[in-house]
Coordinates of C-alpha atoms and ligand atoms in Angstrom, one line a residue:
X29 CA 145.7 -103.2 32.6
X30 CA 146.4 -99.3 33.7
X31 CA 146.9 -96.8 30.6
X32 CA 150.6 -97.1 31.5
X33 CA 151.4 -100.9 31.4
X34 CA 149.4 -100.9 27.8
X35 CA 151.0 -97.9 26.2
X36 CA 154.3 -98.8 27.7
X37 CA 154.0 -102.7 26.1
X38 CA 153.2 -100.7 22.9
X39 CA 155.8 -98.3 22.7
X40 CA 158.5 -101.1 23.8
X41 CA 156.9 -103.5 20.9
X42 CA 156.8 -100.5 18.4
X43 CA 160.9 -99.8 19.8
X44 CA 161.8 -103.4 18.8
X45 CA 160.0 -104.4 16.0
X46 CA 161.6 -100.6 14.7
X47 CA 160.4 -100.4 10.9
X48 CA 157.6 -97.5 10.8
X49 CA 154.3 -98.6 8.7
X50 CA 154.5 -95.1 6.6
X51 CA 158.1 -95.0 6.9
X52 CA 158.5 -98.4 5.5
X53 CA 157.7 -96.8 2.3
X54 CA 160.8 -94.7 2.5
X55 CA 159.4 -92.3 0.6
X56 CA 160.1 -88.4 2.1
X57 CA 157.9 -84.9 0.2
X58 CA 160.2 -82.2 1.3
X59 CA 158.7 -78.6 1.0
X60 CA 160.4 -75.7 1.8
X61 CA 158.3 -72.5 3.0
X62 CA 160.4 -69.8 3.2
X63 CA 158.3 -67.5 5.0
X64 CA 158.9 -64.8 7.6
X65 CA 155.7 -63.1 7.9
X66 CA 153.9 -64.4 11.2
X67 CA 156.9 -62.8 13.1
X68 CA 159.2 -59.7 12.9
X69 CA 162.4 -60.9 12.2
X70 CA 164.0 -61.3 8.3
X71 CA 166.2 -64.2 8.2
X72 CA 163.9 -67.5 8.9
X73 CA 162.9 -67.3 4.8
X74 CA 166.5 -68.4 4.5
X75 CA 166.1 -71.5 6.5
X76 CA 165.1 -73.9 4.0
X77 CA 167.9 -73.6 2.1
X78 CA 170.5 -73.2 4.3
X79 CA 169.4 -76.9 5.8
X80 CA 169.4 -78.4 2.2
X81 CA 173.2 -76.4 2.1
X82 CA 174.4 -78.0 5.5
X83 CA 173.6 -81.7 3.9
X84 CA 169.8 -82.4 5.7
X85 CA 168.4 -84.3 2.4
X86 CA 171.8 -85.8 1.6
X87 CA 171.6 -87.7 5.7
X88 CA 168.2 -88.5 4.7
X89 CA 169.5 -90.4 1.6
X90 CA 172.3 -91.7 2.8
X91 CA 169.9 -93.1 6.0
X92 CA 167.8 -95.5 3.2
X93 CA 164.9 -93.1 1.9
X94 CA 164.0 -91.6 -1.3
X95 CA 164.0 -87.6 -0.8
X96 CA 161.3 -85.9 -3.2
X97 CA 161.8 -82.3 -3.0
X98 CA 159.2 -79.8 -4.1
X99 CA 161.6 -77.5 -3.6
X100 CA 160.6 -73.7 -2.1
X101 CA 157.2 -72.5 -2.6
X102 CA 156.7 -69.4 -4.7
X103 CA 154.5 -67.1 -3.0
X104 CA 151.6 -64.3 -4.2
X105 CA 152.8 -60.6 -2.9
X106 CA 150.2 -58.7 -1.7
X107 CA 150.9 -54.8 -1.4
X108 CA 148.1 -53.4 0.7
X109 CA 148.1 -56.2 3.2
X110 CA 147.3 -54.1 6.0
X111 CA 146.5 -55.3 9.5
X112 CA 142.9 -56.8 10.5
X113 CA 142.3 -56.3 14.0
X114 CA 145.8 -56.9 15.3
X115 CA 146.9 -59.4 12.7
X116 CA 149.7 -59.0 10.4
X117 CA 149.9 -60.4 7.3
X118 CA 146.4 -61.9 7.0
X119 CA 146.6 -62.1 3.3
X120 CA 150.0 -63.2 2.7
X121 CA 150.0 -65.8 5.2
X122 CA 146.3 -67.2 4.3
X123 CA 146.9 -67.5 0.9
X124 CA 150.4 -69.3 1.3
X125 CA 149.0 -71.3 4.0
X126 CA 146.2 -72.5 1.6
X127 CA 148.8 -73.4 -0.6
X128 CA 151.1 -75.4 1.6
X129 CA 148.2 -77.0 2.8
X130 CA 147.1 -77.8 -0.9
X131 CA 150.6 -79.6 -1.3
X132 CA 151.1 -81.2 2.0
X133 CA 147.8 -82.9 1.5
X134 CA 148.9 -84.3 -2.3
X135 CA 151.8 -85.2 -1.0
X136 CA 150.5 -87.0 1.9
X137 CA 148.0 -89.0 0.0
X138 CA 151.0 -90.2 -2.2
X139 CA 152.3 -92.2 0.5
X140 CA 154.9 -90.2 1.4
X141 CA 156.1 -88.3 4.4
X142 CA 155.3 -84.7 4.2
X143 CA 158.8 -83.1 5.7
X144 CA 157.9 -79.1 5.9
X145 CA 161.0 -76.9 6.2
X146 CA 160.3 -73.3 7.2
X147 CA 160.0 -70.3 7.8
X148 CA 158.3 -69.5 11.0
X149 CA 155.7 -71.7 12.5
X150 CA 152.9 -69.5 10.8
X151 CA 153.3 -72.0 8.1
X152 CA 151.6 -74.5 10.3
X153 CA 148.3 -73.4 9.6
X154 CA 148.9 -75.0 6.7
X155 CA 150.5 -78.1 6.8
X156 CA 147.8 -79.1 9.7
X157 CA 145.4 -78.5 7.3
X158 CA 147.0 -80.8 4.4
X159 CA 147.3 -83.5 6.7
X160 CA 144.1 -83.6 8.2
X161 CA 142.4 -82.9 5.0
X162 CA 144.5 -86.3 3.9
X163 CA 144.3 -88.2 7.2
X164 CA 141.0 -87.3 9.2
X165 CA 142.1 -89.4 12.4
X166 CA 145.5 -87.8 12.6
X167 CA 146.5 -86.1 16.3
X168 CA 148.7 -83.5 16.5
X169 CA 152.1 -83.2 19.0
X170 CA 153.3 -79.6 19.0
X171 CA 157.0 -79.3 20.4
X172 CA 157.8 -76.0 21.3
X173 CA 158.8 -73.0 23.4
X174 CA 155.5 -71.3 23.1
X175 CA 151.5 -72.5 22.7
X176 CA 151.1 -70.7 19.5
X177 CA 147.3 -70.9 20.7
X178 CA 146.6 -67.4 21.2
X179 CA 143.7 -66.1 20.0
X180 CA 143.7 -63.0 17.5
X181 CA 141.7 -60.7 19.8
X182 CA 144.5 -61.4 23.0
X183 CA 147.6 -61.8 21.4
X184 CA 149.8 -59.0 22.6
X185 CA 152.0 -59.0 19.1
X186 CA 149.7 -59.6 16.5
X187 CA 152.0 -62.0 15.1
X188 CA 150.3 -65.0 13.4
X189 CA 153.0 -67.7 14.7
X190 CA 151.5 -67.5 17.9
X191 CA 147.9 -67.9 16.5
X192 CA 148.2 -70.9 14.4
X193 CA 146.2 -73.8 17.0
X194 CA 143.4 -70.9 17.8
X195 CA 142.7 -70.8 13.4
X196 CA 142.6 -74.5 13.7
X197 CA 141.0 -75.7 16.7
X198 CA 137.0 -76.4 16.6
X199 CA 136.3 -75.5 19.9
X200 CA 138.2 -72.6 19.7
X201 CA 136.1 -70.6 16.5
X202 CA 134.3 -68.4 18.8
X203 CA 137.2 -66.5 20.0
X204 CA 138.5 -66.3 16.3
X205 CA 137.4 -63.5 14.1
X206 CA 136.4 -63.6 10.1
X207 CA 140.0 -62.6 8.6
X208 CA 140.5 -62.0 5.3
X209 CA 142.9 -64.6 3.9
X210 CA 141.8 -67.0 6.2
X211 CA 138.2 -67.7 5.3
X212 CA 139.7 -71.4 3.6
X213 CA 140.7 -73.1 6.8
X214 CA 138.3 -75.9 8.1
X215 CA 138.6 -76.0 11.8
X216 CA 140.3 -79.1 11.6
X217 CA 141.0 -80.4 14.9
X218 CA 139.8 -81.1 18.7
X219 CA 141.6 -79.3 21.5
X220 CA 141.5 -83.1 22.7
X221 CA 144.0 -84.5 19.8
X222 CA 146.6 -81.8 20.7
X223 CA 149.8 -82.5 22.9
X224 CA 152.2 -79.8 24.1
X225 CA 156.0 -80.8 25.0
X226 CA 158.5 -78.2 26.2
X227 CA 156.3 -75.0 27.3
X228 CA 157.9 -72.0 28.9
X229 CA 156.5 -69.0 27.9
X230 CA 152.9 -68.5 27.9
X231 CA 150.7 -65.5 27.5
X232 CA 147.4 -65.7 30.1
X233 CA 145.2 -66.1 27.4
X234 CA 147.0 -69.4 26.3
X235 CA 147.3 -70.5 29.6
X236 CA 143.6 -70.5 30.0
X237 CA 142.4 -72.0 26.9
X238 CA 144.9 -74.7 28.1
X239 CA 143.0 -74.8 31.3
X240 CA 139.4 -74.6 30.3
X241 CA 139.7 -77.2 27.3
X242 CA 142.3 -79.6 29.3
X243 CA 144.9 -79.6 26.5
X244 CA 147.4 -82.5 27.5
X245 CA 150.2 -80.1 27.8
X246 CA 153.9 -80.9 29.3
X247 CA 155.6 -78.2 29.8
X248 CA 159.1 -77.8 31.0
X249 CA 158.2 -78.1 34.9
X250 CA 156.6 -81.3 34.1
X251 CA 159.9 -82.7 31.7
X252 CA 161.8 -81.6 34.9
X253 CA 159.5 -83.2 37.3
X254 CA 158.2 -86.4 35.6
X255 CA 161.8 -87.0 33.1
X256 CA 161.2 -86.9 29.2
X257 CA 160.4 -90.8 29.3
X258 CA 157.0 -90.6 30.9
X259 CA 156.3 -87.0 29.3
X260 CA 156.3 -89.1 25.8
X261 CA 154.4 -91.9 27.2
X262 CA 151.9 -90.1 29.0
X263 CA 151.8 -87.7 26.0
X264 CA 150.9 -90.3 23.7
X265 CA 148.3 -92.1 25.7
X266 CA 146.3 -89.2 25.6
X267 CA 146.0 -88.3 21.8
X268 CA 146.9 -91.8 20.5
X269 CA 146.4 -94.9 23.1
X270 CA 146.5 -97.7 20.4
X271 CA 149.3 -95.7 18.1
X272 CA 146.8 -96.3 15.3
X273 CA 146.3 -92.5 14.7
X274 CA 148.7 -90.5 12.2
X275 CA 150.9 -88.2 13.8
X276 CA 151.4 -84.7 13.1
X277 CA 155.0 -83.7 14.6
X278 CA 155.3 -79.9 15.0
X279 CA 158.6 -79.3 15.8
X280 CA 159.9 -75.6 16.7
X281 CA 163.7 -75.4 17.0
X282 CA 163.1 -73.0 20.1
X283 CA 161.6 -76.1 22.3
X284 CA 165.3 -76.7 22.4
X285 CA 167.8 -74.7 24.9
X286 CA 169.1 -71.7 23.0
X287 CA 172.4 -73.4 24.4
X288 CA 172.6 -75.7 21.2
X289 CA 169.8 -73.7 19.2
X290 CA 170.7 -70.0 19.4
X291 CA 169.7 -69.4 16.2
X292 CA 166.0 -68.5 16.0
X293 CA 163.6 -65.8 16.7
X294 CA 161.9 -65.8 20.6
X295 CA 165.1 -67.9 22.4
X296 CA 163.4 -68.7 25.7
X297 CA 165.7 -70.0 28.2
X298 CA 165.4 -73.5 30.1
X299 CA 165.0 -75.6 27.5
X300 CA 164.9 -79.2 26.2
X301 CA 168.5 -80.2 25.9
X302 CA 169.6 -82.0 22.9
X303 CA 169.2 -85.4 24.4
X304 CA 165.4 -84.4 25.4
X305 CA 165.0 -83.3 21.8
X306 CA 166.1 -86.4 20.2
X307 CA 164.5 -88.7 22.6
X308 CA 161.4 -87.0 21.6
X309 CA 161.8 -87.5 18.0
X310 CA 163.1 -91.2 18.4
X311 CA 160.6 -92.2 20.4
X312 CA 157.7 -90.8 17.9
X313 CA 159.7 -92.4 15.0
X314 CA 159.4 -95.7 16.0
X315 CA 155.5 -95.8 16.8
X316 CA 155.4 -95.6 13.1
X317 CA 152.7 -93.2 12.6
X318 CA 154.6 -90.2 11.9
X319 CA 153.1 -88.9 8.7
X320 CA 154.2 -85.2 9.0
X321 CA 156.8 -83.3 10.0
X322 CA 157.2 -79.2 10.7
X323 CA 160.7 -77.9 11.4
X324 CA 160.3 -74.2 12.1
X325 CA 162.0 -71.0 13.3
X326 CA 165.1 -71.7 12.6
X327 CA 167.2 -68.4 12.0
X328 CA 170.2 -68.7 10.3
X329 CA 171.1 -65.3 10.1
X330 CA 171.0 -64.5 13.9
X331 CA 173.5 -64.7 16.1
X332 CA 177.4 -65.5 15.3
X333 CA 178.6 -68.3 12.5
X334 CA 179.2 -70.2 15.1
X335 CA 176.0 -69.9 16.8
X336 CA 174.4 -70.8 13.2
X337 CA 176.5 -73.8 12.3
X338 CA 174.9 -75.0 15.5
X339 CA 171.3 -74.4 15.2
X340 CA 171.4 -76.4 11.7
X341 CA 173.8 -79.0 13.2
X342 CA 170.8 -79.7 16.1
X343 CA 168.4 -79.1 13.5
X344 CA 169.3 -82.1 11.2
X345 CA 170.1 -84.3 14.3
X346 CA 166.8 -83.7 15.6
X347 CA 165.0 -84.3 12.1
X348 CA 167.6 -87.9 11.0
X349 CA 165.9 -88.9 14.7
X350 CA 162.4 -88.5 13.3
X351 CA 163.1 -90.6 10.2
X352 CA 164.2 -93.9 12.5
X353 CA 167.9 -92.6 13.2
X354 CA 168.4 -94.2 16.7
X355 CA 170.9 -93.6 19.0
X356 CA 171.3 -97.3 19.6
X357 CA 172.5 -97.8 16.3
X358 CA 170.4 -99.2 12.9
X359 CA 171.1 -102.4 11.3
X360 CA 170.1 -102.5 7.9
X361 CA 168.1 -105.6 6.9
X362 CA 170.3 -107.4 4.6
X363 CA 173.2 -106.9 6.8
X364 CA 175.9 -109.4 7.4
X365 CA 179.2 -109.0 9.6
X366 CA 182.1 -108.9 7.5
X367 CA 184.7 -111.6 7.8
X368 CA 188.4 -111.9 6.5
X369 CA 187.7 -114.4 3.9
X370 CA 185.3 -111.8 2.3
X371 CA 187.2 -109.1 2.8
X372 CA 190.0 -110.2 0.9
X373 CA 187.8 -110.9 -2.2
X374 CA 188.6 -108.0 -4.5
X375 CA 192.0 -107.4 -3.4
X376 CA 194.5 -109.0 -5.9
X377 CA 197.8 -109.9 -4.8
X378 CA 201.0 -109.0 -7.3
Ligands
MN1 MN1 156.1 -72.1 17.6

């Protein structure tokens, strides 16, 4: 049987039979990070909030599961954080990163999902680390505009959110320097249980360490060349043939086309559309494994009202596709079909 007839039987078995093994426990740990330190721009600190505001928990609720939120995490300032090499922010975002991976990996090992709400994808250092440190076997699928595999030593900016894979890939430690803040994280992951979906913007040194370690990587030439079906399907073969591996989902609202996510910090043109996004997430959901979910960068203070109402709108689409919302339509279990007869009970005529 080729890789594609036995992942394809899977996913189609894992479409119909539809109720997730750690969903089933409808149990969802929300954490909001509202940080803004791995890049420039004030604003994505406000994110968490604003998608409890615009009803994301409520949908989750109202979809069957029971929401635990842990609310915002409280962070330690540090005054003299001063740059280390290029990096900014070492000690801020280490230590908050060691504490979001502290509470992703408790609230993981209760049983539940871990849904992270950011802040910028800095924060991913840290949830990664949670989830591994609670699920060894887990793979990772990194949705997004950018790698965020640059190495400290060549990343033009300096800005951690485009560092977080090189802090937490083994094979990568040699190209990483000691940084303060940072000596906690356990390289926790193979280059080999990584999957890109929806590159466009990559810095050389990414693109190489792509290269060299053959990092299944989809980026948007291969959605437009191969369709967003086979993307998933070839995407999952490669970290997780038998879906019996957790599955990390790091989801950066910037994967999507700025045309119905303006509102974030590096908008790259080209991207998934809406209908790539949530095919993406549906298709994930119902293998069941998903264990961990990142939603990150999303702005709401750039751009017009308008352009925010939309990036939260898309944002809690994308994320009630994650938790089993399906395009199709869901049937709960105990459902029946009204009929007339019934209907009337509980009306009294006068
Ligand atoms: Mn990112």
């Amino acid at each position: 049987m080729s890789f594609s007839t036995s992942i394809r039987s899977l996913l189609t078995a894992a479409r119909v039979s539809g109720v997730p093994r750690r969903l089933a426990h409808r149990d969802v740990g929300v954490l909001g990070v509202p940080f803004c330190k791995g890049q420039p721009r004030p604003g994505v600190a406000q994110a968490p909030q604003r998608l409890r505001d615009y009803g994301m928990l409520k949908k989750l609720e109202t979809m069957g599961y029971r929401v635990h939120d842990y609310g915002d995490l409280q962070f330690q300032e540090f005054p003299d954080d001063y740059p280390a090499w290029n990096i900014k922010y070492p000690r801020s975002i280490g230590a908050s990163c060691k504490k979001i991976s502290n509470v992703v990996e408790e609230v993981t090992e209760k049983g539940q999902v871990a849904l992270t709400l950011g802040g910028d994808h800095s924060l991913s250092i840290g949830t990664v680390h949670g989830h591994a440190m609670a699920e060894p076997n887990m793979c990772l699928i990194w949705v997004d505009a950018h790698s965020d595999i640059n190495t400290p030593m060549a990343s033009p900016s300096g800005n951690i959110h485009g560092m977080v894979l090189s802090f937490l890939a083994k094979e990568l430690q040699k190209y990483v320097p000691r940084v303060p803040g940072m000596e906690w994280v356990k390289p926790c992951l193979s280059t080999k249980d990584i999957a890109f979906i929806g590159l466009r913007d990559l810095d050389p040194a990414e693109r190489c360490i792509i290269e060299q370690y053959n990092i299944t990587c989809y980026t948007m030439h291969e959605v437009d060349r191969m369709g967003i079906h086979r993307v998933l399907e070839e995407a999952l073969h490669s970290v997780n043939p038998n879906l019996d591996r957790p599955i990390h989902l790091s989801y950066d609202i910037d994967s999507l086309d700025p045309a119905v996510s303006p509102s974030t910090g590096t908008p790259v043109p080209g991207g998934l559309s809406i209908r790539e996004g949530m095919y993406i997430a549906e298709e994930i959901a119902a293998t069941g494994q998903l264990t961990g979910i990142d939603l990150v960068e999303v702005n709401p203070e750039l751009g017009s009202k308008q352009d925010q109402e939309l990036t939260l709108f898309t944002a809690c689409e994308i994320i009630g596709a994650c938790f089993g919302k399906r395009r199709k339509g869901n049937v709960p279990e105990d459902y029946v079909i009204p009929t007339p007869a019934e209907s009337m009970e509980g009306f009294t005529s006068s």
